[in-house]
Short mmCIF file of C-alpha atoms and ligand atoms in Angstrom, two decimals:
data_model
loop_
_atom_site.label_atom_id
_atom_site.label_comp_id
_atom_site.label_asym_id
_atom_site.label_seq_id
_atom_site.Cartn_x
_atom_site.Cartn_y
_atom_site.Cartn_z
CA UNK A 36 -0.02 -0.22 -0.03
CA UNK A 37 1.49 3.54 -0.57
CA UNK A 38 1.98 5.65 1.98
CA UNK A 39 0.39 8.53 2.56
CA UNK A 40 2.47 11.01 2.49
CA UNK A 41 0.73 14.37 3.66
CA UNK A 42 1.86 15.17 6.36
CA UNK A 43 1.44 18.87 9.00
CA UNK A 44 4.26 19.96 10.17
CA UNK A 45 3.89 19.67 14.08
CA UNK A 46 0.67 17.69 14.02
CA UNK A 47 -1.30 21.63 13.14
CA UNK A 48 -4.50 20.92 12.58
CA UNK A 49 -4.69 16.86 13.02
CA UNK A 50 -7.87 15.79 14.50
CA UNK A 51 -5.91 12.84 16.59
CA UNK A 52 -8.05 12.16 18.58
CA UNK A 53 -11.83 12.69 20.90
CA UNK A 54 -13.00 13.63 23.79
CA UNK A 55 -15.87 15.32 25.93
CA UNK A 56 -13.04 17.01 28.17
CA UNK A 57 -12.76 20.64 26.39
CA UNK A 58 -14.07 21.79 23.36
CA UNK A 59 -11.96 24.55 21.93
CA UNK A 60 -13.41 27.38 18.60
CA UNK A 61 -9.94 28.73 17.76
CA UNK A 62 -11.54 31.47 15.21
CA UNK A 63 -14.60 32.42 17.81
CA UNK A 64 -12.07 32.48 21.05
CA UNK A 65 -14.53 30.25 22.74
CA UNK A 66 -13.36 27.59 25.17
CA UNK A 67 -16.00 24.56 27.24
CA UNK A 68 -14.86 22.16 29.78
CA UNK A 69 -16.77 19.52 30.43
CA UNK A 70 -19.87 21.26 28.93
CA UNK A 71 -19.42 24.85 30.86
CA UNK A 72 -18.72 27.60 29.19
CA UNK A 73 -15.29 28.43 30.82
CA UNK A 74 -16.77 31.93 32.44
CA UNK A 75 -19.77 29.74 33.48
CA UNK A 76 -17.77 27.39 35.44
CA UNK A 77 -13.97 29.44 36.44
CA UNK A 78 -14.99 31.63 38.78
CA UNK A 79 -18.30 29.81 40.26
CA UNK A 80 -16.68 26.36 40.54
CA UNK A 81 -14.24 25.16 43.68
CA UNK A 82 -11.26 23.38 41.60
CA UNK A 83 -12.62 19.65 43.09
CA UNK A 84 -16.04 20.65 41.93
CA UNK A 85 -14.25 20.85 38.15
CA UNK A 86 -12.28 17.67 38.82
CA UNK A 87 -15.45 15.78 39.41
CA UNK A 88 -16.95 17.52 36.69
CA UNK A 89 -14.05 16.25 33.95
CA UNK A 90 -13.63 12.81 35.79
CA UNK A 91 -17.39 12.22 36.35
CA UNK A 92 -18.42 13.83 33.73
CA UNK A 93 -21.68 15.77 35.74
CA UNK A 94 -20.79 17.91 38.97
CA UNK A 95 -21.43 15.81 42.75
CA UNK A 96 -23.50 16.24 44.96
CA UNK A 97 -22.91 18.26 48.13
CA UNK A 98 -22.44 15.16 49.82
CA UNK A 99 -20.41 13.16 47.19
CA UNK A 100 -18.25 17.29 46.99
CA UNK A 101 -18.17 16.21 50.39
CA UNK A 102 -16.61 13.07 50.56
CA UNK A 103 -14.69 13.89 47.18
CA UNK A 104 -12.65 16.93 49.16
CA UNK A 105 -11.58 14.36 51.20
CA UNK A 106 -10.95 11.58 49.06
CA UNK A 107 -8.17 14.59 47.73
CA UNK A 108 -7.32 16.02 50.72
CA UNK A 109 -6.50 12.27 51.45
CA UNK A 110 -3.72 11.94 49.08
CA UNK A 111 -1.81 15.19 49.52
CA UNK A 112 1.30 13.52 51.97
CA UNK A 113 4.94 12.77 50.43
CA UNK A 114 7.82 10.56 51.70
CA UNK A 115 10.18 11.57 53.56
CA UNK A 116 12.37 9.86 50.46
CA UNK A 117 10.67 12.20 48.10
CA UNK A 118 11.15 15.40 50.11
CA UNK A 119 15.01 14.61 50.66
CA UNK A 120 15.30 14.34 46.53
CA UNK A 121 13.76 17.66 46.68
CA UNK A 122 15.62 19.11 48.93
CA UNK A 123 18.38 17.70 47.65
CA UNK A 124 16.97 19.41 43.60
CA UNK A 125 16.14 22.81 45.71
CA UNK A 126 19.99 22.78 46.68
CA UNK A 127 21.78 22.42 44.28
CA UNK A 128 19.97 25.18 42.51
CA UNK A 129 16.97 23.07 39.94
CA UNK A 130 14.06 25.25 38.94
CA UNK A 131 10.95 24.54 39.98
CA UNK A 132 9.75 22.25 37.11
CA UNK A 133 12.78 19.86 37.24
CA UNK A 134 11.62 19.64 40.75
CA UNK A 135 8.63 18.86 40.17
CA UNK A 136 9.24 16.67 37.63
CA UNK A 137 11.69 14.58 39.82
CA UNK A 138 8.80 14.37 42.73
CA UNK A 139 6.04 13.65 40.14
CA UNK A 140 8.59 11.14 39.25
CA UNK A 141 8.47 9.54 42.81
CA UNK A 142 5.14 10.63 44.29
CA UNK A 143 3.16 7.89 44.39
CA UNK A 144 5.71 5.88 45.52
CA UNK A 145 4.42 1.79 47.16
CA UNK A 146 0.47 2.94 45.15
CA UNK A 147 -1.13 0.49 44.17
CA UNK A 148 -1.44 0.91 40.43
CA UNK A 149 -4.89 1.25 39.95
CA UNK A 150 -5.42 4.15 37.12
CA UNK A 151 -8.14 5.97 38.65
CA UNK A 152 -6.31 6.05 42.37
CA UNK A 153 -2.93 7.17 40.80
CA UNK A 154 -4.91 10.03 38.99
CA UNK A 155 -6.85 11.05 42.03
CA UNK A 156 -3.52 10.90 44.48
CA UNK A 157 -0.73 12.93 41.40
CA UNK A 158 -3.32 15.36 41.28
CA UNK A 159 -3.58 15.70 45.30
CA UNK A 160 0.81 15.64 45.54
CA UNK A 161 1.25 18.09 43.27
CA UNK A 162 1.04 20.70 44.91
CA UNK A 163 2.58 18.91 48.11
CA UNK A 164 5.88 18.91 45.91
CA UNK A 165 6.08 22.21 44.52
CA UNK A 166 5.49 23.46 47.71
CA UNK A 167 8.04 21.80 49.41
CA UNK A 168 10.31 22.73 46.32
CA UNK A 169 10.22 25.69 47.06
CA UNK A 170 10.16 25.46 51.10
CA UNK A 171 13.65 24.14 50.48
CA UNK A 172 14.50 26.14 47.67
CA UNK A 173 13.83 29.78 50.46
CA UNK A 174 15.87 27.26 53.04
CA UNK A 175 13.05 27.62 54.88
CA UNK A 176 10.83 24.13 57.26
CA UNK A 177 8.28 21.79 55.11
CA UNK A 178 4.86 23.01 55.94
CA UNK A 179 2.47 19.41 56.33
CA UNK A 180 0.03 19.47 54.10
CA UNK A 181 -4.14 20.22 55.88
CA UNK A 182 -6.79 18.36 55.27
CA UNK A 183 -8.83 20.72 56.96
CA UNK A 184 -7.86 23.03 53.87
CA UNK A 185 -9.74 22.82 50.25
CA UNK A 186 -7.19 22.08 48.15
CA UNK A 187 -6.16 25.37 46.87
CA UNK A 188 -6.36 27.08 50.03
CA UNK A 189 -3.53 24.03 51.27
CA UNK A 190 -1.33 24.95 48.03
CA UNK A 191 -0.78 28.57 49.22
CA UNK A 192 -1.01 27.78 53.01
CA UNK A 193 1.80 24.71 52.12
CA UNK A 194 3.58 28.06 50.16
CA UNK A 195 3.80 30.58 52.75
CA UNK A 196 2.78 28.09 56.38
CA UNK A 197 0.09 31.08 56.75
CA UNK A 198 -3.40 30.62 55.69
CA UNK A 199 -4.47 32.27 52.02
CA UNK A 200 -7.44 34.83 52.75
CA UNK A 201 -10.74 34.63 50.45
CA UNK A 202 -10.01 36.36 48.48
CA UNK A 203 -6.61 35.05 47.13
CA UNK A 204 -7.82 31.59 47.44
CA UNK A 205 -10.93 32.29 44.79
CA UNK A 206 -8.65 34.44 42.81
CA UNK A 207 -5.60 31.21 42.36
CA UNK A 208 -8.66 28.94 42.64
CA UNK A 209 -10.15 30.64 39.49
CA UNK A 210 -6.50 29.97 38.11
CA UNK A 211 -6.69 26.35 38.39
CA UNK A 212 -10.09 26.23 36.61
CA UNK A 213 -9.31 28.00 34.16
CA UNK A 214 -6.80 26.35 33.26
CA UNK A 215 -7.69 22.57 34.13
CA UNK A 216 -8.07 21.66 30.42
CA UNK A 217 -7.39 22.93 27.13
CA UNK A 218 -8.27 19.91 24.56
CA UNK A 219 -5.36 17.98 22.77
CA UNK A 220 -2.76 20.47 23.25
CA UNK A 221 0.80 19.75 23.42
CA UNK A 222 1.26 18.30 27.65
CA UNK A 223 -1.61 16.40 27.44
CA UNK A 224 -1.48 14.94 24.17
CA UNK A 225 2.11 13.33 25.40
CA UNK A 226 0.59 12.25 28.77
CA UNK A 227 -2.69 10.00 26.51
CA UNK A 228 0.56 8.88 23.57
CA UNK A 229 1.86 7.53 27.23
CA UNK A 230 -0.86 5.76 28.49
CA UNK A 231 -1.85 4.60 24.92
CA UNK A 232 1.19 2.16 25.62
CA UNK A 233 -0.59 0.02 28.29
CA UNK A 234 2.44 2.14 30.34
CA UNK A 235 0.75 3.98 33.92
CA UNK A 236 -0.59 7.77 34.74
CA UNK A 237 2.86 8.19 36.73
CA UNK A 238 4.01 8.17 33.53
CA UNK A 239 2.15 10.55 31.35
CA UNK A 240 1.87 12.67 34.17
CA UNK A 241 5.68 12.75 34.74
CA UNK A 242 5.99 12.88 30.90
CA UNK A 243 3.74 15.57 30.78
CA UNK A 244 5.14 18.02 32.85
CA UNK A 245 8.23 17.22 30.60
CA UNK A 246 5.99 18.71 27.85
CA UNK A 247 4.79 21.62 29.47
CA UNK A 248 8.11 23.09 30.59
CA UNK A 249 8.79 24.35 27.42
CA UNK A 250 9.07 27.98 26.84
CA UNK A 251 6.24 27.69 23.70
CA UNK A 252 3.77 26.00 26.38
CA UNK A 253 3.70 26.60 30.38
CA UNK A 254 7.01 27.83 30.03
CA UNK A 255 6.10 31.42 29.29
CA UNK A 256 4.26 33.57 31.81
CA UNK A 257 7.69 33.81 34.18
CA UNK A 258 9.18 35.79 31.06
CA UNK A 259 5.88 36.88 30.55
CA UNK A 260 6.06 39.05 34.57
CA UNK A 261 9.90 39.93 33.20
CA UNK A 262 8.07 42.10 30.59
CA UNK A 263 5.81 43.75 32.17
CA UNK A 264 8.17 44.70 35.43
CA UNK A 265 10.63 45.83 32.99
CA UNK A 266 7.94 48.10 31.07
CA UNK A 267 6.84 49.30 34.23
CA UNK A 268 9.57 50.08 34.67
CA UNK A 269 11.09 51.35 31.29
CA UNK A 270 7.82 53.86 30.87
CA UNK A 271 7.85 53.56 27.08
CA UNK A 272 5.79 50.35 26.66
CA UNK A 273 5.70 50.47 22.97
CA UNK A 274 9.44 50.85 22.32
CA UNK A 275 10.01 48.12 24.51
CA UNK A 276 7.89 46.22 22.23
CA UNK A 277 9.14 48.01 19.25
CA UNK A 278 12.85 47.05 20.21
CA UNK A 279 11.90 43.26 20.59
CA UNK A 280 9.95 43.03 17.20
CA UNK A 281 12.59 44.69 15.30
CA UNK A 282 15.00 42.10 16.89
CA UNK A 283 12.74 39.85 15.36
CA UNK A 284 12.47 38.63 19.41
CA UNK A 285 8.79 36.81 20.22
CA UNK A 286 6.54 38.64 22.91
CA UNK A 287 5.90 36.16 25.00
CA UNK A 288 2.36 35.94 26.04
CA UNK A 289 1.12 36.40 22.20
CA UNK A 290 0.12 33.82 19.90
CA UNK A 291 -1.90 30.28 20.07
CA UNK A 292 -1.85 26.91 18.07
CA UNK A 293 -5.24 27.29 18.23
CA UNK A 294 -6.88 30.82 18.67
CA UNK A 295 -7.17 33.41 15.89
CA UNK A 296 -8.92 35.19 18.80
CA UNK A 297 -8.03 36.29 22.28
CA UNK A 298 -7.95 33.57 23.82
CA UNK A 299 -10.99 32.92 26.37
CA UNK A 300 -8.77 32.06 28.85
CA UNK A 301 -7.15 35.39 29.34
CA UNK A 302 -10.99 37.74 30.15
CA UNK A 303 -11.34 35.39 32.81
CA UNK A 304 -8.41 35.87 33.91
CA UNK A 305 -7.57 39.72 33.50
CA UNK A 306 -11.15 39.67 35.39
CA UNK A 307 -9.42 38.34 38.67
CA UNK A 308 -6.39 39.82 38.31
CA UNK A 309 -8.11 43.40 38.40
CA UNK A 310 -9.24 42.00 41.73
CA UNK A 311 -5.77 42.31 43.64
CA UNK A 312 -4.17 45.47 42.21
CA UNK A 313 -7.47 47.50 42.56
CA UNK A 314 -7.16 48.42 46.55
CA UNK A 315 -4.09 50.09 45.67
CA UNK A 316 -3.40 53.46 43.54
CA UNK A 317 0.08 51.67 42.81
CA UNK A 318 -1.62 48.25 41.85
CA UNK A 319 -4.54 50.21 39.57
CA UNK A 320 -1.04 51.86 37.92
CA UNK A 321 0.36 48.29 37.48
CA UNK A 322 -2.75 47.13 36.05
CA UNK A 323 -3.22 50.20 33.35
CA UNK A 324 0.17 49.19 32.15
CA UNK A 325 -1.03 45.13 31.98
CA UNK A 326 -3.84 46.72 30.03
CA UNK A 327 -1.87 49.19 27.82
CA UNK A 328 1.31 46.28 27.32
CA UNK A 329 -1.57 44.20 25.96
CA UNK A 330 -3.08 46.67 23.63
CA UNK A 331 -0.13 47.88 22.28
CA UNK A 332 1.12 44.32 21.32
CA UNK A 333 -1.71 43.40 19.86
CA UNK A 334 -1.41 46.21 17.83
CA UNK A 335 2.68 45.95 16.76
CA UNK A 336 1.69 42.43 16.55
CA UNK A 337 -0.55 42.61 13.54
CA UNK A 338 1.93 45.52 11.69
CA UNK A 339 4.91 42.90 11.84
CA UNK A 340 2.83 39.79 11.28
CA UNK A 341 -0.03 41.04 9.51
CA UNK A 342 -1.02 37.94 7.81
CA UNK A 343 -1.64 35.46 11.69
CA UNK A 344 -3.65 36.98 13.66
CA UNK A 345 -1.69 37.04 17.40
CA UNK A 346 -4.20 37.50 20.06
CA UNK A 347 -3.15 37.58 23.84
CA UNK A 348 -2.82 33.95 25.44
CA UNK A 349 -3.72 32.71 28.59
CA UNK A 350 -0.05 32.92 29.51
CA UNK A 351 -0.52 36.57 29.95
CA UNK A 352 -2.92 37.25 32.41
CA UNK A 353 -1.52 34.43 33.97
CA UNK A 354 1.41 35.75 34.90
CA UNK A 355 -0.86 38.91 36.28
CA UNK A 356 -2.55 36.86 38.00
CA UNK A 357 0.01 35.17 40.10
CA UNK A 358 1.76 37.98 40.90
CA UNK A 359 -1.30 39.63 41.92
CA UNK A 360 -2.21 36.81 44.67
CA UNK A 361 1.14 36.15 45.54
CA UNK A 362 2.60 33.42 43.56
CA UNK A 363 6.37 33.45 42.46
CA UNK A 364 7.38 34.11 39.42
CA UNK A 365 9.92 30.79 39.53
CA UNK A 366 6.60 28.60 40.37
CA UNK A 367 4.28 30.12 38.24
CA UNK A 368 5.19 26.15 35.90
CA UNK A 369 4.52 24.42 38.69
CA UNK A 370 1.17 25.73 39.99
CA UNK A 371 0.42 25.56 35.67
CA UNK A 372 0.80 21.90 36.37
CA UNK A 373 -0.51 22.25 39.59
CA UNK A 374 -3.63 22.68 37.64
CA UNK A 375 -3.50 21.27 34.60
CA UNK A 376 -2.47 17.42 36.45
CA UNK A 377 -6.74 17.62 36.54
CA UNK A 378 -6.45 17.34 32.96
CA UNK A 379 -3.52 14.78 31.91
CA UNK A 380 -5.08 12.22 34.39
CA UNK A 381 -9.13 12.77 33.19
CA UNK A 382 -6.94 12.68 29.61
CA UNK A 383 -5.65 9.42 30.58
CA UNK A 384 -8.33 7.84 32.00
CA UNK A 385 -10.65 9.06 28.85
CA UNK A 386 -7.51 7.14 26.47
CA UNK A 387 -7.96 3.58 28.70
CA UNK A 388 -11.85 3.59 28.38
CA UNK A 389 -11.36 2.86 24.81
CA UNK A 390 -6.99 2.75 23.60
CA UNK A 391 -5.75 2.74 20.52
CA UNK A 392 -2.00 2.78 20.74
CA UNK A 393 -1.40 6.74 19.46
CA UNK A 394 1.68 5.45 16.30
CA UNK A 395 1.56 8.17 13.73
CA UNK A 396 3.65 7.71 10.61
CA UNK A 397 6.35 9.81 9.37
CA UNK A 398 7.65 10.35 5.47
CA UNK A 399 11.24 9.35 5.57
CA UNK A 400 13.64 12.67 3.68
CA UNK A 401 17.01 11.07 4.25
CA UNK A 402 19.29 8.74 1.75
CA UNK A 403 18.41 5.06 0.46
CA UNK A 404 21.38 3.21 -1.13
CA UNK A 405 23.90 4.29 0.65
CA UNK A 406 26.99 1.51 0.40
CA UNK A 407 28.94 0.68 3.54
CA UNK A 408 32.13 1.85 3.84
CA UNK A 409 34.61 -0.01 6.44
CA UNK A 410 35.60 2.67 9.08
CA UNK A 411 39.43 2.81 7.94
CA UNK A 412 38.00 3.44 4.82
CA UNK A 413 36.27 6.48 5.68
N1 ACO B 189 5.51 37.44 18.93
C1 ACO B 189 5.98 38.00 18.11
N2 ACO B 189 5.29 37.30 16.73
C2 ACO B 189 5.19 35.91 16.84
C3 ACO B 189 4.61 35.28 18.04
C4 ACO B 189 4.95 36.10 19.44
N3 ACO B 189 4.30 36.13 20.48
N4 ACO B 189 4.07 34.37 17.87
C5 ACO B 189 4.29 33.86 16.52
N5 ACO B 189 5.23 34.77 15.97
C6 ACO B 189 4.73 35.02 14.15
C7 ACO B 189 6.09 33.66 14.40
O1 ACO B 189 7.24 34.40 14.41
C8 ACO B 189 5.05 33.07 12.93
O2 ACO B 189 6.17 34.07 12.48
P1 ACO B 189 7.30 33.98 10.21
O3 ACO B 189 5.96 33.31 9.53
O4 ACO B 189 7.10 35.14 10.05
O5 ACO B 189 8.09 32.52 11.17
C9 ACO B 189 3.95 33.31 13.12
O6 ACO B 189 3.79 34.71 14.05
C10 ACO B 189 3.57 31.76 13.13
O7 ACO B 189 4.14 31.46 13.58
P2 ACO B 189 4.59 30.06 14.57
O8 ACO B 189 4.99 29.84 15.30
O9 ACO B 189 4.12 29.14 13.32
O10 ACO B 189 2.85 29.75 15.65
P3 ACO B 189 2.07 28.21 16.32
O11 ACO B 189 1.29 28.27 15.69
O12 ACO B 189 3.76 27.67 16.21
O13 ACO B 189 3.30 29.07 17.21
C11 ACO B 189 3.00 30.13 19.77
C12 ACO B 189 2.18 29.36 18.30
C13 ACO B 189 3.81 28.91 19.82
C14 ACO B 189 2.55 29.53 21.05
C15 ACO B 189 4.14 31.33 19.07
O14 ACO B 189 3.22 32.31 18.97
C16 ACO B 189 4.40 31.42 20.02
O15 ACO B 189 6.13 31.44 20.66
N6 ACO B 189 3.97 32.45 21.34
C17 ACO B 189 5.03 32.99 22.78
C18 ACO B 189 5.49 32.63 23.56
C19 ACO B 189 4.18 31.62 24.13
O16 ACO B 189 3.13 32.67 24.92
N7 ACO B 189 3.55 30.64 24.75
C20 ACO B 189 2.55 30.55 25.47
C21 ACO B 189 1.79 29.90 24.23
S1 ACO B 189 -0.42 29.85 25.58
C22 ACO B 189 -0.37 27.57 25.99
O17 ACO B 189 0.73 26.94 25.27
C23 ACO B 189 -0.66 27.47 27.61
#
């Protein structure tokens, strides 16, 4: 049979599977999670409710929610050996995503291998791994998780050792819900590919962390914050942005493989982020700069790349919101993983419901008739 030689670089536009977890309309800038439009869900749901929705395809009733919360809360602790690895990672200068990759791989030591139990375990434990790394990197003692706090509140509590206020919890929870799932993005597709070999959920999550780490995927919000702070200090938004574009640099927080409109997550996160900055004059001024950077960048990108609709992506307001909520810059990508692990595990379970090995073809572009020459004759 002749090979189909049609090739889409980066699999752009290729439909590689079916999912009921999230729907994206890139042209209209629309995102639906578990059947709910993003704006309907993100600011209302707790993270536990959104996760239950992804796993069960419906929202829990009050009793189910309480049981699910308790179930997750009981899976938060990590083994001493994992803490040792994270301490070593912090002390030798690994960044948070490197530490998370190590922590995720080791987090389920002694687990029973049941897919659904492992999925919940990975969601519950990733915040502990990130927070432990952070505490060690700061030269502070590890803060044990507290089972009486909700998932998001407990994450923030483990970072600082202080119970967070409700505004910080709501803001960060809106973020976790907003980015929990997003179709076949690179890290989710990685997770699905791994379980499609009948490997395991821990491997899927560990591989997904690796895929998320890159600056073209989850590594962008740190550089976005650097850009915003630098522009704020420079006082000249347009000149700063134009100089970067003139030197051929990409503006972090703009452009997307699927969206040709403003990323719908940017709208939700922008509203949530504003809450943190409205309280003070200084905050309001910073938020004004953020808005001005967005408007100026979008119009300059139109000028420099007229053929590609480059709009604000999720990372632009992720950086703004997490900065406003007091999450350290070095933990932005790791916090993205803390949210997205819900999507990764839901996709892994969905893949396993009706599994078929993911194994695409490649188009060969090398030589075919080379003749062997011994080493001493080359
Ligand atoms: N700034 C300047 N130019 C850009 C940008 C940008 N942010 N994004 C794309 N372009 C340009 C490219 O240089 C390219 O121009 P060319 O055709 O003249 O070479 C054209 O637009 C098309 O870009 P592609 O790389 O083909 O677009 P792709 O779909 O592969 O990339 C991506 C999407 C990786 C997100 C890209 O827009 C980018 O690098 N953005 C900056 C990094 C970023 O914000 N990443 C977070 C993404 S959101 C997420 O993963 C959760």
